[in-house]
Short mmCIF file of C-alpha atoms in Angstrom, two decimals:
data_model
loop_
_atom_site.label_atom_id
_atom_site.label_comp_id
_atom_site.label_asym_id
_atom_site.label_seq_id
_atom_site.Cartn_x
_atom_site.Cartn_y
_atom_site.Cartn_z
CA MET A 1 42.56 8.06 12.81
CA ALA A 2 45.84 8.47 11.06
CA GLY A 3 47.43 11.47 12.72
CA GLY A 4 49.42 12.50 9.65
CA ALA A 5 46.75 11.71 7.06
CA PRO A 6 45.58 14.85 5.20
CA VAL A 7 41.93 15.89 5.28
CA ILE A 8 40.15 16.39 1.95
CA PHE A 9 37.11 18.66 1.78
CA VAL A 10 34.44 17.04 -0.34
CA SER A 11 33.70 20.27 -2.25
CA HIS A 12 37.05 19.66 -4.00
CA LEU A 13 35.92 16.20 -5.09
CA SER A 14 32.65 17.07 -6.79
CA GLY A 15 32.76 15.99 -10.44
CA VAL A 16 36.41 14.85 -10.37
CA PRO A 17 37.30 12.13 -12.88
CA VAL A 18 37.61 8.50 -11.80
CA PHE A 19 40.32 6.41 -13.49
CA ASP A 20 41.24 2.73 -13.64
CA PRO A 21 44.84 1.61 -12.87
CA GLN A 22 45.88 2.08 -16.52
CA GLY A 23 44.75 5.72 -16.49
CA ASP A 24 41.64 5.16 -18.61
CA PRO A 25 38.61 7.22 -17.52
CA VAL A 26 35.80 5.35 -15.76
CA GLY A 27 33.43 8.20 -15.00
CA ARG A 28 32.97 11.16 -12.66
CA LEU A 29 32.26 11.37 -8.95
CA ARG A 30 28.71 12.53 -8.21
CA ASP A 31 28.44 11.80 -4.49
CA LEU A 32 29.99 10.03 -1.53
CA VAL A 33 28.11 7.41 0.50
CA ALA A 34 28.58 7.50 4.28
CA MET A 35 27.20 5.29 7.03
CA LEU A 36 26.07 7.18 10.11
CA ARG A 37 26.90 5.70 13.50
CA VAL A 38 25.44 5.92 16.99
CA GLY A 39 26.39 8.93 19.11
CA ASN A 40 29.20 11.25 18.05
CA ARG A 41 31.27 8.68 16.16
CA PRO A 42 32.30 10.02 12.73
CA PRO A 43 30.54 8.38 9.76
CA ARG A 44 32.50 5.85 7.75
CA LEU A 45 32.67 6.21 3.96
CA VAL A 46 31.41 3.01 2.38
CA GLY A 47 31.67 4.02 -1.27
CA LEU A 48 31.28 6.53 -4.06
CA VAL A 49 28.51 7.26 -6.54
CA VAL A 50 30.14 7.40 -9.97
CA GLU A 51 28.44 8.48 -13.18
CA VAL A 52 29.76 6.37 -16.07
CA ALA A 53 29.67 7.16 -19.78
CA SER A 54 26.08 5.95 -20.23
CA ARG A 55 25.03 8.49 -17.55
CA ARG A 56 24.18 5.59 -15.27
CA ARG A 57 25.14 6.16 -11.65
CA ILE A 58 26.84 3.16 -10.08
CA PHE A 59 28.16 2.36 -6.61
CA LEU A 60 31.93 2.02 -6.18
CA PRO A 61 32.89 0.47 -2.80
CA MET A 62 35.78 2.11 -0.96
CA THR A 63 37.55 -1.27 -0.99
CA ARG A 64 37.97 -0.73 -4.75
CA VAL A 65 39.41 2.80 -4.40
CA THR A 66 43.21 2.88 -4.31
CA ASP A 67 43.73 6.66 -4.17
CA ILE A 68 41.47 9.64 -3.53
CA ALA A 69 42.61 13.23 -4.03
CA SER A 70 41.14 16.59 -5.00
CA GLY A 71 42.10 16.14 -8.65
CA GLN A 72 41.36 12.49 -9.36
CA ILE A 73 40.28 9.15 -7.97
CA ILE A 74 41.98 5.86 -8.87
CA THR A 75 40.18 2.50 -8.68
CA THR A 76 41.22 -1.13 -8.87
CA GLY A 77 39.50 -1.30 -12.25
CA VAL A 78 36.82 -3.76 -11.02
CA LEU A 79 33.37 -2.17 -11.42
CA ASN A 80 29.80 -3.31 -10.97
CA VAL A 81 27.72 -1.37 -13.50
CA ARG A 82 24.35 -1.95 -11.86
CA ARG A 83 22.49 1.24 -10.97
CA PHE A 84 23.18 2.67 -7.49
CA GLU A 85 20.43 2.13 -4.92
CA GLN A 86 20.76 3.78 -1.52
CA ARG A 87 20.45 1.56 1.56
CA ALA A 88 18.59 2.46 4.76
CA THR A 89 21.77 3.07 6.78
CA GLU A 90 23.48 5.18 4.11
CA ARG A 91 23.58 8.94 3.69
CA LEU A 92 24.66 10.87 0.58
CA VAL A 93 27.27 13.45 1.57
CA PHE A 94 26.43 16.01 -1.13
CA GLY A 95 22.75 15.24 -1.22
CA GLU A 96 21.95 14.96 2.51
CA LEU A 97 24.74 16.33 4.70
CA LEU A 98 25.63 19.62 3.01
CA ASP A 99 23.38 22.63 3.72
CA ARG A 100 21.96 20.80 6.72
CA ARG A 101 21.12 22.73 9.89
CA VAL A 102 22.92 21.32 12.95
CA ARG A 103 23.88 22.58 16.40
CA LEU A 104 27.20 23.15 18.11
CA VAL A 105 27.65 20.92 21.14
CA GLU A 106 29.46 23.68 23.05
CA ASP A 107 26.66 26.26 23.20
CA GLY A 108 23.71 24.79 21.32
CA SER A 109 23.77 27.48 18.62
CA GLU A 110 22.47 26.59 15.17
CA VAL A 111 24.88 26.47 12.22
CA THR A 112 24.68 25.52 8.55
CA VAL A 113 26.95 22.86 7.09
CA LEU A 114 28.89 24.29 4.14
CA ASP A 115 31.37 21.45 3.63
CA VAL A 116 32.72 18.29 5.27
CA ALA A 117 36.20 16.79 5.15
CA VAL A 118 37.18 13.13 4.94
CA GLN A 119 40.37 11.55 6.24
CA GLN A 120 41.93 8.15 5.70
CA LEU A 121 42.12 5.79 8.66
CA PRO A 122 45.22 3.71 9.46
CA ALA A 123 43.41 0.66 8.03
CA ARG A 124 43.92 0.29 4.29
CA ARG A 125 41.33 2.02 2.07
CA GLU A 126 39.10 3.16 4.92
CA PHE A 127 37.93 6.75 5.24
CA GLU A 128 35.67 8.58 7.65
CA VAL A 129 34.22 12.08 7.91
CA ALA A 130 36.64 13.99 10.12
CA LYS A 131 35.72 17.70 9.98
CA VAL A 132 32.69 19.90 9.36
CA PHE A 133 32.91 23.40 7.89
CA VAL A 134 29.98 25.41 9.25
CA ARG A 135 28.57 28.94 9.26
CA ARG A 136 26.54 30.67 11.91
CA GLY A 137 23.17 32.14 10.95
CA GLY A 138 20.87 31.30 8.03
CA ARG A 139 21.68 29.92 4.61
CA SER A 140 21.44 33.30 2.89
CA GLY A 141 21.16 36.99 3.74
CA ALA A 142 23.46 39.89 4.36
CA LEU A 143 27.20 39.61 3.90
CA ARG A 144 28.74 37.80 6.85
CA ARG A 145 32.04 38.23 8.56
CA ARG A 146 34.79 35.71 7.88
CA LYS A 147 34.76 34.53 11.50
CA ASP A 148 31.15 33.36 11.12
CA ALA A 149 32.45 30.39 9.07
CA PHE A 150 34.78 27.93 10.77
CA THR A 151 35.80 24.26 10.89
CA VAL A 152 35.02 21.92 13.78
CA ASP A 153 35.44 18.23 14.51
CA TRP A 154 32.51 15.96 13.73
CA SER A 155 32.02 15.35 17.46
CA ASP A 156 31.58 19.11 18.03
CA VAL A 157 28.21 19.22 16.23
CA THR A 158 24.96 17.35 16.76
CA GLY A 159 22.06 16.70 14.45
CA PHE A 160 23.61 14.19 12.05
CA SER A 161 24.06 10.93 13.86
CA LEU A 162 21.60 8.14 14.50
CA GLU A 163 19.77 8.32 17.80
CA GLU A 164 20.26 5.44 20.20
CA GLU A 165 16.51 4.98 20.71
CA GLY A 166 14.23 3.39 18.17
CA GLN A 167 13.36 0.15 16.47
CA GLY A 168 14.81 0.81 13.01
CA ALA A 169 17.18 -1.76 11.56
CA GLU A 170 19.72 0.98 10.83
CA ASN A 171 20.04 1.65 14.58
CA LEU A 172 20.50 -2.03 15.30
CA VAL A 173 23.15 -2.31 12.58
CA ALA A 174 24.99 0.73 13.91
CA THR A 175 24.90 -0.64 17.47
CA PHE A 176 26.62 -3.86 16.42
CA GLU A 177 29.01 -2.33 13.91
CA THR A 178 32.08 -3.31 15.96
CA LEU A 179 31.11 -6.99 16.20
CA ARG A 180 33.09 -9.55 14.28
CA PRO A 181 31.17 -11.27 11.45
CA VAL A 182 30.70 -14.45 13.49
CA GLU A 183 29.28 -12.41 16.38
CA LEU A 184 26.88 -10.50 14.15
CA ALA A 185 25.90 -13.81 12.54
CA ASN A 186 25.01 -15.00 16.03
CA VAL A 187 22.78 -11.96 16.49
CA LEU A 188 20.99 -12.56 13.18
CA HIS A 189 20.56 -16.27 13.89
CA ASN A 190 18.68 -15.49 17.12
CA LEU A 191 16.39 -12.82 15.64
CA THR A 192 12.94 -13.49 14.26
CA ALA A 193 12.78 -14.13 10.50
CA LYS A 194 11.22 -10.68 9.98
CA ARG A 195 13.91 -8.82 11.91
CA ARG A 196 16.63 -10.97 10.34
CA ALA A 197 15.49 -9.87 6.88
CA GLU A 198 15.30 -6.20 7.96
CA VAL A 199 18.82 -6.19 9.38
CA ALA A 200 20.22 -8.07 6.38
CA ALA A 201 18.66 -5.49 4.06
CA ALA A 202 20.31 -2.67 6.03
CA LEU A 203 23.82 -4.16 5.89
CA ASP A 204 26.13 -3.19 3.04
CA ASP A 205 27.08 -5.92 0.57
CA ASP A 206 30.56 -6.65 1.95
CA ARG A 207 29.36 -6.81 5.56
CA LEU A 208 26.40 -9.03 4.67
CA ALA A 209 28.70 -11.32 2.65
CA ASP A 210 31.03 -11.73 5.65
CA VAL A 211 28.09 -12.50 7.94
CA LEU A 212 26.47 -14.99 5.54
CA GLU A 213 29.70 -16.98 5.50
CA GLU A 214 29.31 -17.53 9.26
CA LEU A 215 25.62 -18.52 9.28
CA PRO A 216 24.07 -21.99 9.12
CA ASP A 217 22.94 -23.10 5.65
CA ASP A 218 19.23 -22.62 6.38
CA ASP A 219 19.76 -19.01 7.48
CA GLN A 220 21.90 -18.30 4.42
CA VAL A 221 19.26 -19.60 2.03
CA GLU A 222 16.46 -17.75 3.86
CA ILE A 223 18.26 -14.39 3.81
CA LEU A 224 19.42 -14.69 0.21
CA GLY A 225 15.90 -15.63 -0.87
CA LYS A 226 14.48 -12.41 0.59
CA LEU A 227 16.88 -10.16 -1.32
CA LYS A 228 16.17 -8.84 -4.78
CA ASP A 229 17.99 -10.92 -7.40
CA GLU A 230 20.38 -8.07 -8.31
CA ARG A 231 21.28 -7.49 -4.66
CA ALA A 232 21.67 -11.23 -4.05
CA ALA A 233 24.11 -11.43 -6.98
CA ASP A 234 26.11 -8.49 -5.59
CA VAL A 235 26.37 -10.19 -2.20
CA LEU A 236 27.45 -13.48 -3.78
CA GLU A 237 30.20 -11.61 -5.66
CA ALA A 238 31.43 -10.14 -2.36
CA MET A 239 31.63 -13.59 -0.72
CA ASP A 240 34.67 -15.84 -0.96
CA PRO A 241 34.12 -17.95 -4.10
CA ASP A 242 34.13 -21.24 -2.17
CA ASP A 243 31.50 -19.96 0.27
CA ALA A 244 29.39 -18.59 -2.59
CA ALA A 245 29.60 -21.97 -4.33
CA ASP A 246 28.51 -23.75 -1.14
CA LEU A 247 25.54 -21.41 -0.75
CA LEU A 248 24.44 -21.69 -4.36
CA SER A 249 24.62 -25.48 -4.16
CA GLU A 250 21.83 -25.30 -1.56
CA LEU A 251 19.46 -23.55 -4.01
CA PRO A 252 17.13 -25.05 -6.62
CA GLU A 253 18.76 -25.32 -10.05
CA ASP A 254 16.67 -22.53 -11.62
CA ASP A 255 17.50 -20.07 -8.80
CA LYS A 256 21.16 -21.01 -8.94
CA GLU A 257 21.44 -20.39 -12.69
CA ARG A 258 19.50 -17.12 -12.51
CA LEU A 259 21.85 -15.70 -9.88
CA LEU A 260 24.97 -16.92 -11.67
CA GLU A 261 23.79 -15.14 -14.84
CA LEU A 262 23.42 -11.90 -12.87
CA MET A 263 26.91 -12.11 -11.37
CA GLN A 264 29.95 -10.57 -13.02
CA PRO A 265 31.33 -13.10 -15.55
CA HIS A 266 34.71 -13.46 -13.81
CA ASP A 267 33.12 -14.08 -10.40
CA ALA A 268 30.55 -16.47 -11.85
CA ALA A 269 33.28 -18.43 -13.66
CA ASP A 270 35.18 -19.00 -10.40
CA VAL A 271 32.04 -20.19 -8.65
CA ARG A 272 31.03 -22.50 -11.52
CA ARG A 273 34.52 -24.02 -11.50
CA LEU A 274 34.31 -24.74 -7.77
CA MET A 275 30.85 -26.26 -8.15
CA SER A 276 32.19 -28.70 -10.74
CA TYR A 277 34.19 -30.55 -8.04
CA GLU A 278 32.88 -32.94 -5.43
CA GLU A 279 32.13 -31.07 -2.20
CA ARG A 280 34.44 -33.04 0.13
CA THR A 281 37.53 -32.89 -2.09
CA ALA A 282 40.39 -30.41 -2.35
CA GLY A 283 38.75 -28.88 -5.44
CA GLY A 284 35.44 -28.44 -3.66
CA LEU A 285 37.08 -27.00 -0.52
CA MET A 286 39.58 -24.60 -2.09
CA THR A 287 39.42 -20.88 -2.60
CA THR A 288 40.34 -19.59 -6.06
CA GLU A 289 41.87 -16.37 -4.69
CA PRO A 290 45.18 -17.16 -2.94
CA ILE A 291 48.15 -14.79 -3.22
CA VAL A 292 49.85 -15.56 -6.55
CA LEU A 293 53.11 -13.92 -7.68
CA ARG A 294 55.42 -14.31 -10.65
CA PRO A 295 58.95 -15.56 -9.91
CA ASP A 296 60.44 -12.13 -10.72
CA ALA A 297 58.35 -10.40 -8.04
CA THR A 298 60.32 -9.22 -5.01
CA VAL A 299 60.00 -10.04 -1.34
CA ALA A 300 58.78 -6.45 -0.87
CA ASP A 301 55.99 -7.14 -3.39
CA ALA A 302 55.05 -10.31 -1.51
CA LEU A 303 54.94 -8.59 1.88
CA ALA A 304 52.75 -5.84 0.44
CA ARG A 305 50.28 -8.48 -0.74
CA VAL A 306 50.38 -10.30 2.59
CA ARG A 307 49.53 -7.07 4.42
CA VAL A 308 46.18 -6.69 2.65
CA ARG A 309 43.68 -6.28 5.46
CA ASP A 310 40.90 -8.40 3.96
CA LEU A 311 43.04 -11.54 3.70
CA SER A 312 42.41 -14.31 6.22
CA PRO A 313 45.44 -15.30 8.34
CA ALA A 314 45.53 -18.68 6.60
CA LEU A 315 45.80 -17.14 3.12
CA ALA A 316 48.31 -14.54 4.32
CA ALA A 317 50.65 -17.22 5.66
CA GLN A 318 52.24 -17.89 2.27
CA VAL A 319 52.38 -16.83 -1.37
CA TYR A 320 52.27 -19.14 -4.37
CA VAL A 321 54.81 -18.61 -7.14
CA CYS A 322 53.60 -19.34 -10.68
CA ARG A 323 54.32 -18.52 -14.30
CA PRO A 324 51.84 -16.11 -15.92
CA PRO A 325 48.91 -15.81 -15.97
CA GLU A 326 48.57 -15.01 -12.27
CA ASP A 327 44.81 -15.50 -12.06
CA THR A 328 43.76 -19.06 -11.31
CA PRO A 329 44.09 -21.36 -13.14
CA THR A 330 47.62 -19.98 -13.47
CA GLY A 331 50.61 -20.88 -15.54
CA LYS A 332 52.98 -23.52 -14.23
CA TYR A 333 53.04 -23.73 -10.43
CA LEU A 334 56.64 -23.35 -9.13
CA GLY A 335 56.20 -23.60 -5.38
CA THR A 336 55.41 -21.76 -2.15
CA VAL A 337 57.14 -19.06 -0.13
CA HIS A 338 56.17 -18.97 3.53
CA PHE A 339 55.61 -15.72 5.41
CA GLN A 340 58.45 -16.41 7.87
CA ARG A 341 60.88 -16.87 4.98
CA LEU A 342 59.76 -13.55 3.52
CA LEU A 343 60.63 -11.84 6.81
CA ARG A 344 64.15 -13.27 6.74
CA GLU A 345 65.04 -12.16 3.22
CA PRO A 346 66.14 -8.72 1.92
CA PRO A 347 63.22 -6.80 0.33
CA PHE A 348 64.84 -6.78 -3.13
CA THR A 349 65.19 -10.60 -3.29
CA MET A 350 63.08 -12.22 -6.01
CA VAL A 351 60.59 -14.76 -4.68
CA GLY A 352 61.65 -17.23 -7.37
CA ALA A 353 65.00 -17.52 -5.60
CA VAL A 354 63.52 -18.50 -2.22
CA VAL A 355 60.61 -20.69 -3.32
CA ASP A 356 59.97 -24.01 -1.54
CA SER A 357 59.49 -26.43 -4.43
CA ASP A 358 59.74 -29.61 -2.33
CA LEU A 359 56.34 -29.30 -0.69
CA PRO A 360 53.93 -31.51 -2.68
CA PRO A 361 50.66 -29.86 -3.82
CA LEU A 362 47.23 -31.46 -3.71
CA SER A 363 45.26 -32.59 -6.73
CA PRO A 364 41.66 -31.29 -7.00
CA GLY A 365 40.25 -34.78 -6.48
CA THR A 366 42.07 -35.39 -3.16
CA PRO A 367 39.44 -36.51 -0.61
CA LEU A 368 38.89 -34.61 2.64
CA PRO A 369 40.66 -37.12 4.95
CA ALA A 370 43.79 -36.96 2.77
CA VAL A 371 43.63 -33.14 2.74
CA THR A 372 43.45 -33.14 6.53
CA SER A 373 46.41 -35.53 6.81
CA HIS A 374 48.42 -33.39 4.36
CA LEU A 375 47.94 -30.21 6.40
CA ALA A 376 48.77 -32.02 9.64
CA ALA A 377 51.83 -33.84 8.26
CA TYR A 378 53.44 -30.68 6.87
CA ASN A 379 52.26 -28.33 9.66
CA MET A 380 50.49 -26.12 7.12
CA VAL A 381 47.51 -23.78 7.43
CA SER A 382 46.84 -23.95 3.69
CA ALA A 383 47.94 -26.04 0.73
CA ALA A 384 48.18 -25.50 -3.03
CA VAL A 385 45.77 -27.32 -5.34
CA VAL A 386 47.33 -28.07 -8.74
CA ASP A 387 45.83 -29.79 -11.79
CA ALA A 388 47.43 -32.43 -14.02
CA SER A 389 48.95 -29.77 -16.30
CA GLY A 390 50.77 -28.12 -13.36
CA ALA A 391 48.50 -25.05 -13.11
CA LEU A 392 47.57 -23.69 -9.69
CA LEU A 393 43.79 -23.91 -9.26
CA GLY A 394 43.56 -22.51 -5.74
CA ALA A 395 44.39 -23.24 -2.12
CA VAL A 396 42.70 -25.21 0.65
CA THR A 397 42.80 -23.46 4.03
CA VAL A 398 42.55 -25.07 7.44
CA ASP A 399 39.37 -23.16 8.34
CA ASP A 400 37.52 -24.67 5.39
CA VAL A 401 38.75 -28.12 6.34
CA LEU A 402 37.54 -27.67 9.93
CA ASP A 403 34.19 -26.44 8.64
CA HIS A 404 33.67 -29.80 6.93
CA LEU A 405 35.10 -31.92 9.75
CA LEU A 406 32.81 -30.50 12.43
CA PRO A 407 29.18 -31.71 12.78
CA ASP A 408 26.73 -30.25 10.26
CA ASP A 409 24.97 -28.23 12.97
CA TRP A 410 28.12 -26.87 14.62
CA ARG A 411 27.32 -23.27 13.74
CA GLU A 412 23.94 -23.46 15.46
CA THR A 413 25.15 -25.29 18.57
CA GLY A 414 28.26 -23.10 18.73
CA PHE A 415 26.37 -19.82 19.07
CA HIS A 416 26.31 -18.55 22.65
CA GLY A 417 23.97 -15.57 22.60
CA ILE A 418 26.51 -12.76 22.11
CA GLY A 419 24.75 -9.47 22.78
CA MET A 420 21.29 -11.04 22.68
CA GLU A 421 19.96 -9.27 25.79
CA GLU A 422 20.46 -5.92 24.09
CA VAL A 423 18.94 -7.15 20.83
CA ARG A 424 15.82 -8.47 22.58
CA ALA A 425 15.46 -5.24 24.53
CA ARG A 426 15.47 -3.28 21.27
CA ASP A 427 12.99 -5.61 19.61
CA GLU A 428 10.43 -5.47 22.46
#
């Protein structure tokens, strides 16, 4: 936990306005969504419940919250307006944690939860419940002394967290929370179809999207097919566009179109564009979400973008400099600035002044063998894909190239039973 990060008591957040980056109102906060964890580990905030103008309550992931304070909440401006539905592993802070009766670990005495405080973690845009404000005695009654109410750490009370025993999928998910996506994918791959569906249903959208990207095609199709259409569309939106396109290409045409219609238009447009290219070409391999900057952006701006936690190392290795618009397909592609060059330049330097314009880009129709040779010849971990008009369409990364060079069943033969003894013990 960030030692200097301030704690914010959630009672100060109730009903506060939520704004987009331009300062326009989005709605008001109605609750916070936390994921309980095994033992005394503090719950992690996974998102907010926001009531928009139509009085619909929607889910806003914490990854789309840029600032949270007692007076206002600022978002990235990207919203999914589908109605909020609580998952099995989630708890509503206002609705389920406040006024709850718990016990102090120190002496076992019963206390009532009056408030909880959240604190930002060192990782970008991650919060967890840090403190609990409690009161001894019942919920109501005679006037109490001030010392009867006090604040303790989350680990100093018991009665919230998930128990370690039990069959429920939420316990299994909590147990493997620290696994990397590929490791959790291994766990799911080795479960029965029934348990695989239960665990997938208990994962949040972003986590499930990361895991799906690491699973064999058959497992991906099976899991997606057991989700409700609205949930499946949400998960596809959370996936990298190239991985979502690969997954949708495995579905029957009617299912594919139905899910694309349910996705947000911008996300669906990226996926449709990727699906228009042959699979084993630069266009079919690329991601449409590389780091794109205008030439008048500074090195400091570029380094801030590179530091984004959710970026893969391959995408964070360079930025692509283009004329507006910055969303792909961009304006004219000017060149690349590599991460090492960014580290050598003063922060105020404009990226347009240090761009590498000699490195040739790929065309979307470049076949896979030529893409592989290009990355090897120039010692690159990713390469720009540019159309005939000079617009940047995306970038091909080395991990996607390897995915298509390895045997079709490499994901299945590459799994080595990570954590399977514990999983089987829980399932018996």
